[in-house]
Amino acid sequence: MTDQNDDEEGSDAFLKCFGKQLKLFRKRAGLTQAELGGRIGYSLDQVASAERGRRIPQPELIDGADRELDAGGVLSAMKEEVARASYPPFFRDAARMEADAVELHAYDTHVLNGLLQTEEYARALFTMQRPLLDEETIDERLAARMARHDIFQRRPAPTLSFVIEEPVLQRPLGGIPVQRGQLEHLLLIGQKRNVEIQVMPCDREDNAGVDGPFKLLTHRDGDQVAYMETQGRSTTATGREEVRSIAARHGIIRAQALTPRESLAFIEKRLGEL
């Protein structure tokens, strides 16, 4: 497991490097920070903070700067890595693995997987974290989480499956309108050919997932890893026997859950009850 201080230092160094690149392109274009900000819809302070590596710039700021400064895609190419700096240190390695995965299988027990969350649902989760996060951090982490949804547009499309415990669908986190929008979103995502969503109902007398949530990620080279997190800490299992054991458990969990078709009907019924 990567040391958290090393992650934070590496992230800070990358943001400063990106800021220097942004400044070089701006000066080459003969623009002041205020002029660049005015062209792309951001304040002088936001541009200055990005150049100094003090603030994680929004994807729209990066794309706008790349376009206005004629950077030829150099700045936009760093957008994903900049977004990862918004993640909590314990998740940064997992974000890289997720971005490279050709298969991702997740089992979730308390909240929906980040890849399935609507913006409103995700914001509600960030807002209720303790200790409380400041608004700027919430905005940064929200942008990073939404950027992860690019996985659904990737070509070739990765194979994605999600098993969700029934109580996750029952919790009105953020309020009933947020819950309703989230369930509608699940129904849309579940229609994608490369995505399977399954629900583990509460009435199951046998549940192989009692040890908690996890993800299985398969890389292009065929290697598979298991990722687990709780209380701001994460563990990545790479040993063949340990991963094989978790993968076998995942297979049993999927067999015990409702089928994808039954699960979408279950979600639709739950939506109709709200």
PDB file of C-alpha atoms in Angstrom:
ATOM      1  CA  MET A   1       0.000   0.000   0.000  1.00  0.00           C
ATOM      2  CA  THR A   2       1.402   3.369  -1.048  1.00  0.00           C
ATOM      3  CA  ASP A   3       2.354   5.780   1.729  1.00  0.00           C
ATOM      4  CA  GLN A   4      -0.171   8.629   1.947  1.00  0.00           C
ATOM      5  CA  ASN A   5       2.512  11.308   2.362  1.00  0.00           C
ATOM      6  CA  ASP A   6       4.256  10.101  -0.803  1.00  0.00           C
ATOM      7  CA  ASP A   7       0.948  10.291  -2.685  1.00  0.00           C
ATOM      8  CA  GLU A   8       0.305  13.834  -1.502  1.00  0.00           C
ATOM      9  CA  GLU A   9       3.827  15.003  -2.372  1.00  0.00           C
ATOM     10  CA  GLY A  10       3.620  13.414  -5.816  1.00  0.00           C
ATOM     11  CA  SER A  11       0.269  15.030  -6.446  1.00  0.00           C
ATOM     12  CA  ASP A  12       1.520  18.457  -5.385  1.00  0.00           C
ATOM     13  CA  ALA A  13       4.572  18.110  -7.644  1.00  0.00           C
ATOM     14  CA  PHE A  14       2.418  17.181 -10.637  1.00  0.00           C
ATOM     15  CA  LEU A  15       0.050  20.125 -10.090  1.00  0.00           C
ATOM     16  CA  LYS A  16       3.009  22.511  -9.949  1.00  0.00           C
ATOM     17  CA  CYS A  17       4.392  20.993 -13.152  1.00  0.00           C
ATOM     18  CA  PHE A  18       1.038  21.416 -14.862  1.00  0.00           C
ATOM     19  CA  GLY A  19       0.875  25.009 -13.614  1.00  0.00           C
ATOM     20  CA  LYS A  20       4.273  25.781 -15.145  1.00  0.00           C
ATOM     21  CA  GLN A  21       3.124  24.345 -18.485  1.00  0.00           C
ATOM     22  CA  LEU A  22      -0.019  26.475 -18.358  1.00  0.00           C
ATOM     23  CA  LYS A  23       2.011  29.596 -17.605  1.00  0.00           C
ATOM     24  CA  LEU A  24       4.454  28.919 -20.460  1.00  0.00           C
ATOM     25  CA  PHE A  25       1.643  28.546 -22.989  1.00  0.00           C
ATOM     26  CA  ARG A  26      -0.078  31.675 -21.661  1.00  0.00           C
ATOM     27  CA  LYS A  27       3.076  33.773 -21.944  1.00  0.00           C
ATOM     28  CA  ARG A  28       3.757  32.420 -25.423  1.00  0.00           C
ATOM     29  CA  ALA A  29       0.270  33.591 -26.411  1.00  0.00           C
ATOM     30  CA  GLY A  30       0.997  37.037 -24.953  1.00  0.00           C
ATOM     31  CA  LEU A  31      -1.951  36.971 -22.552  1.00  0.00           C
ATOM     32  CA  THR A  32      -2.193  38.071 -18.941  1.00  0.00           C
ATOM     33  CA  GLN A  33      -3.859  35.824 -16.375  1.00  0.00           C
ATOM     34  CA  ALA A  34      -6.896  38.118 -16.371  1.00  0.00           C
ATOM     35  CA  GLU A  35      -7.135  38.055 -20.180  1.00  0.00           C
ATOM     36  CA  LEU A  36      -6.950  34.259 -20.312  1.00  0.00           C
ATOM     37  CA  GLY A  37      -9.508  33.982 -17.530  1.00  0.00           C
ATOM     38  CA  GLY A  38     -11.867  36.331 -19.352  1.00  0.00           C
ATOM     39  CA  ARG A  39     -11.667  34.268 -22.539  1.00  0.00           C
ATOM     40  CA  ILE A  40     -12.440  30.957 -20.860  1.00  0.00           C
ATOM     41  CA  GLY A  41     -14.895  32.150 -18.206  1.00  0.00           C
ATOM     42  CA  TYR A  42     -12.688  31.966 -15.109  1.00  0.00           C
ATOM     43  CA  SER A  43     -11.373  34.619 -12.727  1.00  0.00           C
ATOM     44  CA  LEU A  44      -7.814  35.910 -12.521  1.00  0.00           C
ATOM     45  CA  ASP A  45      -7.485  34.238  -9.115  1.00  0.00           C
ATOM     46  CA  GLN A  46      -8.534  30.845 -10.508  1.00  0.00           C
ATOM     47  CA  VAL A  47      -5.988  31.041 -13.324  1.00  0.00           C
ATOM     48  CA  ALA A  48      -3.255  32.261 -10.966  1.00  0.00           C
ATOM     49  CA  SER A  49      -3.977  29.480  -8.472  1.00  0.00           C
ATOM     50  CA  ALA A  50      -3.820  26.867 -11.244  1.00  0.00           C
ATOM     51  CA  GLU A  51      -0.477  28.221 -12.459  1.00  0.00           C
ATOM     52  CA  ARG A  52       0.970  28.076  -8.950  1.00  0.00           C
ATOM     53  CA  GLY A  53      -0.332  24.547  -8.346  1.00  0.00           C
ATOM     54  CA  ARG A  54      -2.374  25.739  -5.366  1.00  0.00           C
ATOM     55  CA  ARG A  55      -5.762  24.732  -6.776  1.00  0.00           C
ATOM     56  CA  ILE A  56      -6.857  21.765  -8.857  1.00  0.00           C
ATOM     57  CA  PRO A  57      -8.236  23.267 -12.077  1.00  0.00           C
ATOM     58  CA  GLN A  58     -11.594  22.137 -13.403  1.00  0.00           C
ATOM     59  CA  PRO A  59     -11.588  20.082 -16.644  1.00  0.00           C
ATOM     60  CA  GLU A  60     -13.421  22.946 -18.398  1.00  0.00           C
ATOM     61  CA  LEU A  61     -10.651  25.377 -17.433  1.00  0.00           C
ATOM     62  CA  ILE A  62      -8.007  23.013 -18.829  1.00  0.00           C
ATOM     63  CA  ASP A  63      -9.844  22.435 -22.115  1.00  0.00           C
ATOM     64  CA  GLY A  64     -10.579  26.142 -22.473  1.00  0.00           C
ATOM     65  CA  ALA A  65      -6.952  27.084 -21.846  1.00  0.00           C
ATOM     66  CA  ASP A  66      -5.737  24.438 -24.296  1.00  0.00           C
ATOM     67  CA  ARG A  67      -8.036  25.852 -26.971  1.00  0.00           C
ATOM     68  CA  GLU A  68      -7.355  29.556 -26.351  1.00  0.00           C
ATOM     69  CA  LEU A  69      -3.597  29.101 -25.993  1.00  0.00           C
ATOM     70  CA  ASP A  70      -3.320  26.845 -29.044  1.00  0.00           C
ATOM     71  CA  ALA A  71      -1.581  24.218 -26.900  1.00  0.00           C
ATOM     72  CA  GLY A  72      -2.301  21.451 -29.380  1.00  0.00           C
ATOM     73  CA  GLY A  73      -3.831  19.121 -26.813  1.00  0.00           C
ATOM     74  CA  VAL A  74      -0.816  19.191 -24.476  1.00  0.00           C
ATOM     75  CA  LEU A  75      -2.785  20.648 -21.565  1.00  0.00           C
ATOM     76  CA  SER A  76      -5.900  18.571 -22.217  1.00  0.00           C
ATOM     77  CA  ALA A  77      -3.779  15.416 -22.290  1.00  0.00           C
ATOM     78  CA  MET A  78      -2.965  16.026 -18.619  1.00  0.00           C
ATOM     79  CA  LYS A  79      -6.615  16.457 -17.637  1.00  0.00           C
ATOM     80  CA  GLU A  80      -7.099  12.949 -16.278  1.00  0.00           C
ATOM     81  CA  GLU A  81      -3.941  13.081 -14.180  1.00  0.00           C
ATOM     82  CA  VAL A  82      -4.935  16.505 -12.849  1.00  0.00           C
ATOM     83  CA  ALA A  83      -8.343  15.085 -11.925  1.00  0.00           C
ATOM     84  CA  ARG A  84      -6.707  12.240 -10.014  1.00  0.00           C
ATOM     85  CA  ALA A  85      -5.016  14.788  -7.786  1.00  0.00           C
ATOM     86  CA  SER A  86      -8.545  15.533  -6.531  1.00  0.00           C
ATOM     87  CA  TYR A  87      -8.948  12.004  -5.227  1.00  0.00           C
ATOM     88  CA  PRO A  88      -8.206  11.132  -1.619  1.00  0.00           C
ATOM     89  CA  PRO A  89      -4.641   9.731  -1.490  1.00  0.00           C
ATOM     90  CA  PHE A  90      -5.832   6.206  -0.729  1.00  0.00           C
ATOM     91  CA  PHE A  91      -7.821   6.058  -4.002  1.00  0.00           C
ATOM     92  CA  ARG A  92      -5.281   7.406  -6.509  1.00  0.00           C
ATOM     93  CA  ASP A  93      -3.698   4.088  -7.428  1.00  0.00           C
ATOM     94  CA  ALA A  94      -7.153   2.536  -7.780  1.00  0.00           C
ATOM     95  CA  ALA A  95      -8.188   5.365 -10.132  1.00  0.00           C
ATOM     96  CA  ARG A  96      -5.257   4.550 -12.415  1.00  0.00           C
ATOM     97  CA  MET A  97      -6.119   0.853 -12.401  1.00  0.00           C
ATOM     98  CA  GLU A  98      -9.760   1.640 -13.104  1.00  0.00           C
ATOM     99  CA  ALA A  99      -8.837   3.824 -16.071  1.00  0.00           C
ATOM    100  CA  ASP A 100      -6.805   0.969 -17.617  1.00  0.00           C
ATOM    101  CA  ALA A 101      -9.163  -1.907 -16.806  1.00  0.00           C
ATOM    102  CA  VAL A 102     -10.805  -3.991 -19.527  1.00  0.00           C
ATOM    103  CA  GLU A 103     -13.052  -5.614 -16.924  1.00  0.00           C
ATOM    104  CA  LEU A 104     -14.402  -4.212 -13.671  1.00  0.00           C
ATOM    105  CA  HIS A 105     -16.670  -6.089 -11.275  1.00  0.00           C
ATOM    106  CA  ALA A 106     -17.893  -4.392  -8.097  1.00  0.00           C
ATOM    107  CA  TYR A 107     -19.844  -5.442  -5.027  1.00  0.00           C
ATOM    108  CA  ASP A 108     -21.249  -2.598  -2.907  1.00  0.00           C
ATOM    109  CA  THR A 109     -22.979  -2.744   0.454  1.00  0.00           C
ATOM    110  CA  HIS A 110     -23.402   0.799   1.863  1.00  0.00           C
ATOM    111  CA  VAL A 111     -23.517   3.318  -0.988  1.00  0.00           C
ATOM    112  CA  LEU A 112     -23.593   3.039  -4.752  1.00  0.00           C
ATOM    113  CA  ASN A 113     -20.350   2.577  -6.623  1.00  0.00           C
ATOM    114  CA  GLY A 114     -18.862   5.890  -7.731  1.00  0.00           C
ATOM    115  CA  LEU A 115     -19.192   4.896 -11.377  1.00  0.00           C
ATOM    116  CA  LEU A 116     -22.968   4.639 -10.970  1.00  0.00           C
ATOM    117  CA  GLN A 117     -23.554   7.823  -8.970  1.00  0.00           C
ATOM    118  CA  THR A 118     -25.385  10.851 -10.296  1.00  0.00           C
ATOM    119  CA  GLU A 119     -23.819  14.239  -9.623  1.00  0.00           C
ATOM    120  CA  GLU A 120     -26.512  15.030  -7.029  1.00  0.00           C
ATOM    121  CA  TYR A 121     -26.051  11.729  -5.200  1.00  0.00           C
ATOM    122  CA  ALA A 122     -22.264  12.100  -5.170  1.00  0.00           C
ATOM    123  CA  ARG A 123     -22.480  15.674  -3.878  1.00  0.00           C
ATOM    124  CA  ALA A 124     -24.767  14.524  -1.079  1.00  0.00           C
ATOM    125  CA  LEU A 125     -22.223  11.875  -0.049  1.00  0.00           C
ATOM    126  CA  PHE A 126     -19.344  14.344  -0.034  1.00  0.00           C
ATOM    127  CA  THR A 127     -21.416  16.862   1.930  1.00  0.00           C
ATOM    128  CA  MET A 128     -22.216  14.382   4.712  1.00  0.00           C
ATOM    129  CA  GLN A 129     -18.644  13.158   5.228  1.00  0.00           C
ATOM    130  CA  ARG A 130     -17.104  13.670   8.663  1.00  0.00           C
ATOM    131  CA  PRO A 131     -14.933  15.587   9.327  1.00  0.00           C
ATOM    132  CA  LEU A 132     -16.740  18.036   7.059  1.00  0.00           C
ATOM    133  CA  LEU A 133     -15.129  18.868   3.710  1.00  0.00           C
ATOM    134  CA  ASP A 134     -14.911  22.504   2.590  1.00  0.00           C
ATOM    135  CA  GLU A 135     -16.865  23.542  -0.511  1.00  0.00           C
ATOM    136  CA  GLU A 136     -13.803  23.787  -2.736  1.00  0.00           C
ATOM    137  CA  THR A 137     -12.721  20.244  -1.856  1.00  0.00           C
ATOM    138  CA  ILE A 138     -16.260  18.976  -2.480  1.00  0.00           C
ATOM    139  CA  ASP A 139     -16.291  20.613  -5.924  1.00  0.00           C
ATOM    140  CA  GLU A 140     -12.877  19.166  -6.789  1.00  0.00           C
ATOM    141  CA  ARG A 141     -13.753  15.642  -5.698  1.00  0.00           C
ATOM    142  CA  LEU A 142     -17.121  15.830  -7.411  1.00  0.00           C
ATOM    143  CA  ALA A 143     -15.482  16.830 -10.712  1.00  0.00           C
ATOM    144  CA  ALA A 144     -13.000  13.979 -10.368  1.00  0.00           C
ATOM    145  CA  ARG A 145     -15.728  11.444  -9.660  1.00  0.00           C
ATOM    146  CA  MET A 146     -17.798  12.563 -12.622  1.00  0.00           C
ATOM    147  CA  ALA A 147     -14.705  12.378 -14.848  1.00  0.00           C
ATOM    148  CA  ARG A 148     -14.464   8.675 -14.004  1.00  0.00           C
ATOM    149  CA  HIS A 149     -17.742   8.159 -15.851  1.00  0.00           C
ATOM    150  CA  ASP A 150     -15.796   8.431 -19.112  1.00  0.00           C
ATOM    151  CA  ILE A 151     -15.328   4.677 -18.685  1.00  0.00           C
ATOM    152  CA  PHE A 152     -18.826   4.239 -20.180  1.00  0.00           C
ATOM    153  CA  GLN A 153     -17.723   6.012 -23.381  1.00  0.00           C
ATOM    154  CA  ARG A 154     -14.464   4.136 -23.787  1.00  0.00           C
ATOM    155  CA  ARG A 155     -13.838   2.127 -26.944  1.00  0.00           C
ATOM    156  CA  PRO A 156     -13.417  -0.770 -26.981  1.00  0.00           C
ATOM    157  CA  ALA A 157     -16.008  -0.892 -24.214  1.00  0.00           C
ATOM    158  CA  PRO A 158     -14.862  -2.571 -20.983  1.00  0.00           C
ATOM    159  CA  THR A 159     -16.971  -5.258 -19.353  1.00  0.00           C
ATOM    160  CA  LEU A 160     -18.632  -3.824 -16.234  1.00  0.00           C
ATOM    161  CA  SER A 161     -20.791  -5.488 -13.588  1.00  0.00           C
ATOM    162  CA  PHE A 162     -22.167  -4.250 -10.286  1.00  0.00           C
ATOM    163  CA  VAL A 163     -23.856  -6.148  -7.468  1.00  0.00           C
ATOM    164  CA  ILE A 164     -25.729  -3.821  -5.110  1.00  0.00           C
ATOM    165  CA  GLU A 165     -27.174  -4.740  -1.729  1.00  0.00           C
ATOM    166  CA  GLU A 166     -30.879  -3.863  -1.497  1.00  0.00           C
ATOM    167  CA  PRO A 167     -30.507  -1.408   1.448  1.00  0.00           C
ATOM    168  CA  VAL A 168     -28.310   0.790  -0.771  1.00  0.00           C
ATOM    169  CA  LEU A 169     -31.335   1.373  -2.989  1.00  0.00           C
ATOM    170  CA  GLN A 170     -33.595   2.076  -0.016  1.00  0.00           C
ATOM    171  CA  ARG A 171     -31.525   4.853   1.583  1.00  0.00           C
ATOM    172  CA  PRO A 172     -32.822   8.327   0.585  1.00  0.00           C
ATOM    173  CA  LEU A 173     -29.360   9.890   0.807  1.00  0.00           C
ATOM    174  CA  GLY A 174     -29.646  13.527  -0.218  1.00  0.00           C
ATOM    175  CA  GLY A 175     -33.451  13.385  -0.147  1.00  0.00           C
ATOM    176  CA  ILE A 176     -36.210  11.719  -2.149  1.00  0.00           C
ATOM    177  CA  PRO A 177     -35.652  13.746  -5.376  1.00  0.00           C
ATOM    178  CA  VAL A 178     -31.972  12.726  -5.363  1.00  0.00           C
ATOM    179  CA  GLN A 179     -32.898   9.105  -4.701  1.00  0.00           C
ATOM    180  CA  ARG A 180     -35.446   9.162  -7.515  1.00  0.00           C
ATOM    181  CA  GLY A 181     -32.937  10.617  -9.979  1.00  0.00           C
ATOM    182  CA  GLN A 182     -30.363   8.042  -8.917  1.00  0.00           C
ATOM    183  CA  LEU A 183     -32.710   5.113  -9.495  1.00  0.00           C
ATOM    184  CA  GLU A 184     -33.665   6.489 -12.912  1.00  0.00           C
ATOM    185  CA  HIS A 185     -29.968   6.742 -13.749  1.00  0.00           C
ATOM    186  CA  LEU A 186     -29.403   3.106 -12.752  1.00  0.00           C
ATOM    187  CA  LEU A 187     -32.152   2.021 -15.128  1.00  0.00           C
ATOM    188  CA  LEU A 188     -30.465   3.905 -17.979  1.00  0.00           C
ATOM    189  CA  ILE A 189     -26.978   2.581 -17.226  1.00  0.00           C
ATOM    190  CA  GLY A 190     -28.355  -0.931 -16.893  1.00  0.00           C
ATOM    191  CA  GLN A 191     -29.504  -0.811 -20.525  1.00  0.00           C
ATOM    192  CA  LYS A 192     -25.936  -0.582 -21.816  1.00  0.00           C
ATOM    193  CA  ARG A 193     -24.800  -3.794 -23.480  1.00  0.00           C
ATOM    194  CA  ASN A 194     -21.484  -3.920 -21.626  1.00  0.00           C
ATOM    195  CA  VAL A 195     -23.013  -3.250 -18.180  1.00  0.00           C
ATOM    196  CA  GLU A 196     -24.806  -5.651 -15.864  1.00  0.00           C
ATOM    197  CA  ILE A 197     -26.448  -4.455 -12.648  1.00  0.00           C
ATOM    198  CA  GLN A 198     -27.653  -6.953 -10.073  1.00  0.00           C
ATOM    199  CA  VAL A 199     -29.437  -6.498  -6.768  1.00  0.00           C
ATOM    200  CA  MET A 200     -28.787  -8.691  -3.721  1.00  0.00           C
ATOM    201  CA  PRO A 201     -32.179  -8.765  -1.956  1.00  0.00           C
ATOM    202  CA  CYS A 202     -32.464  -8.699   1.821  1.00  0.00           C
ATOM    203  CA  ASP A 203     -34.448 -11.950   1.930  1.00  0.00           C
ATOM    204  CA  ARG A 204     -31.460 -14.087   0.939  1.00  0.00           C
ATOM    205  CA  GLU A 205     -30.642 -16.583   3.709  1.00  0.00           C
ATOM    206  CA  ASP A 206     -27.169 -17.180   2.220  1.00  0.00           C
ATOM    207  CA  ASN A 207     -24.945 -14.271   1.199  1.00  0.00           C
ATOM    208  CA  ALA A 208     -21.286 -14.809   0.291  1.00  0.00           C
ATOM    209  CA  GLY A 209     -20.632 -11.066   0.569  1.00  0.00           C
ATOM    210  CA  VAL A 210     -20.714 -10.808   4.358  1.00  0.00           C
ATOM    211  CA  ASP A 211     -17.032  -9.826   4.441  1.00  0.00           C
ATOM    212  CA  GLY A 212     -17.819  -6.504   2.775  1.00  0.00           C
ATOM    213  CA  PRO A 213     -17.476  -4.623  -0.526  1.00  0.00           C
ATOM    214  CA  PHE A 214     -14.683  -4.985  -3.094  1.00  0.00           C
ATOM    215  CA  LYS A 215     -13.765  -4.546  -6.742  1.00  0.00           C
ATOM    216  CA  LEU A 216     -12.101  -6.886  -9.191  1.00  0.00           C
ATOM    217  CA  LEU A 217     -10.157  -5.218 -12.011  1.00  0.00           C
ATOM    218  CA  THR A 218      -8.617  -6.979 -15.003  1.00  0.00           C
ATOM    219  CA  HIS A 219      -5.847  -5.274 -16.974  1.00  0.00           C
ATOM    220  CA  ARG A 220      -5.169  -5.559 -20.684  1.00  0.00           C
ATOM    221  CA  ASP A 221      -2.421  -8.095 -20.026  1.00  0.00           C
ATOM    222  CA  GLY A 222      -4.910 -10.360 -18.263  1.00  0.00           C
ATOM    223  CA  ASP A 223      -3.658  -9.718 -14.717  1.00  0.00           C
ATOM    224  CA  GLN A 224      -6.422  -9.320 -12.174  1.00  0.00           C
ATOM    225  CA  VAL A 225      -6.312  -7.428  -8.876  1.00  0.00           C
ATOM    226  CA  ALA A 226      -8.790  -6.967  -6.043  1.00  0.00           C
ATOM    227  CA  TYR A 227      -9.351  -3.579  -4.420  1.00  0.00           C
ATOM    228  CA  MET A 228     -10.971  -2.948  -1.036  1.00  0.00           C
ATOM    229  CA  GLU A 229     -11.438   0.243   0.982  1.00  0.00           C
ATOM    230  CA  THR A 230     -12.951   1.338   4.269  1.00  0.00           C
ATOM    231  CA  GLN A 231     -12.649   4.294   6.642  1.00  0.00           C
ATOM    232  CA  GLY A 232     -10.215   6.218   4.445  1.00  0.00           C
ATOM    233  CA  ARG A 233      -7.883   3.268   3.895  1.00  0.00           C
ATOM    234  CA  SER A 234      -7.438   0.933   0.959  1.00  0.00           C
ATOM    235  CA  THR A 235      -5.865  -2.424   0.195  1.00  0.00           C
ATOM    236  CA  THR A 236      -4.968  -3.818  -3.207  1.00  0.00           C
ATOM    237  CA  ALA A 237      -4.540  -7.585  -3.426  1.00  0.00           C
ATOM    238  CA  THR A 238      -2.310  -8.836  -6.246  1.00  0.00           C
ATOM    239  CA  GLY A 239      -1.311 -12.313  -5.038  1.00  0.00           C
ATOM    240  CA  ARG A 240      -2.690 -14.978  -7.357  1.00  0.00           C
ATOM    241  CA  GLU A 241      -4.270 -17.149  -4.654  1.00  0.00           C
ATOM    242  CA  GLU A 242      -5.839 -14.260  -2.767  1.00  0.00           C
ATOM    243  CA  VAL A 243      -7.289 -12.736  -5.941  1.00  0.00           C
ATOM    244  CA  ARG A 244      -8.531 -16.146  -7.079  1.00  0.00           C
ATOM    245  CA  SER A 245     -10.333 -16.588  -3.768  1.00  0.00           C
ATOM    246  CA  ILE A 246     -12.005 -13.179  -4.010  1.00  0.00           C
ATOM    247  CA  ALA A 247     -12.975 -13.797  -7.648  1.00  0.00           C
ATOM    248  CA  ALA A 248     -14.554 -17.115  -6.667  1.00  0.00           C
ATOM    249  CA  ARG A 249     -16.492 -15.359  -3.906  1.00  0.00           C
ATOM    250  CA  HIS A 250     -17.655 -12.769  -6.414  1.00  0.00           C
ATOM    251  CA  GLY A 251     -18.979 -15.507  -8.682  1.00  0.00           C
ATOM    252  CA  ILE A 252     -21.037 -16.924  -5.830  1.00  0.00           C
ATOM    253  CA  ILE A 253     -22.362 -13.457  -4.943  1.00  0.00           C
ATOM    254  CA  ARG A 254     -23.530 -12.929  -8.521  1.00  0.00           C
ATOM    255  CA  ALA A 255     -25.216 -16.333  -8.533  1.00  0.00           C
ATOM    256  CA  GLN A 256     -27.049 -15.516  -5.284  1.00  0.00           C
ATOM    257  CA  ALA A 257     -28.241 -12.089  -6.467  1.00  0.00           C
ATOM    258  CA  LEU A 258     -31.183 -11.349  -8.751  1.00  0.00           C
ATOM    259  CA  THR A 259     -30.452 -11.647 -12.455  1.00  0.00           C
ATOM    260  CA  PRO A 260     -29.781  -8.394 -14.357  1.00  0.00           C
ATOM    261  CA  ARG A 261     -33.300  -8.441 -15.838  1.00  0.00           C
ATOM    262  CA  GLU A 262     -34.887  -9.148 -12.456  1.00  0.00           C
ATOM    263  CA  SER A 263     -32.728  -6.438 -10.891  1.00  0.00           C
ATOM    264  CA  LEU A 264     -33.832  -3.724 -13.315  1.00  0.00           C
ATOM    265  CA  ALA A 265     -37.448  -4.715 -12.637  1.00  0.00           C
ATOM    266  CA  PHE A 266     -36.704  -4.522  -8.900  1.00  0.00           C
ATOM    267  CA  ILE A 267     -35.203  -1.022  -9.278  1.00  0.00           C
ATOM    268  CA  GLU A 268     -38.141   0.118 -11.425  1.00  0.00           C
ATOM    269  CA  LYS A 269     -40.583  -1.142  -8.766  1.00  0.00           C
ATOM    270  CA  ARG A 270     -38.644   0.686  -6.052  1.00  0.00           C
ATOM    271  CA  LEU A 271     -38.750   3.868  -8.143  1.00  0.00           C
ATOM    272  CA  GLY A 272     -42.506   3.540  -8.500  1.00  0.00           C
ATOM    273  CA  GLU A 273     -42.869   3.410  -4.719  1.00  0.00           C
ATOM    274  CA  LEU A 274     -41.240   6.832  -4.206  1.00  0.00           C
TER     275      LEU A 274
END
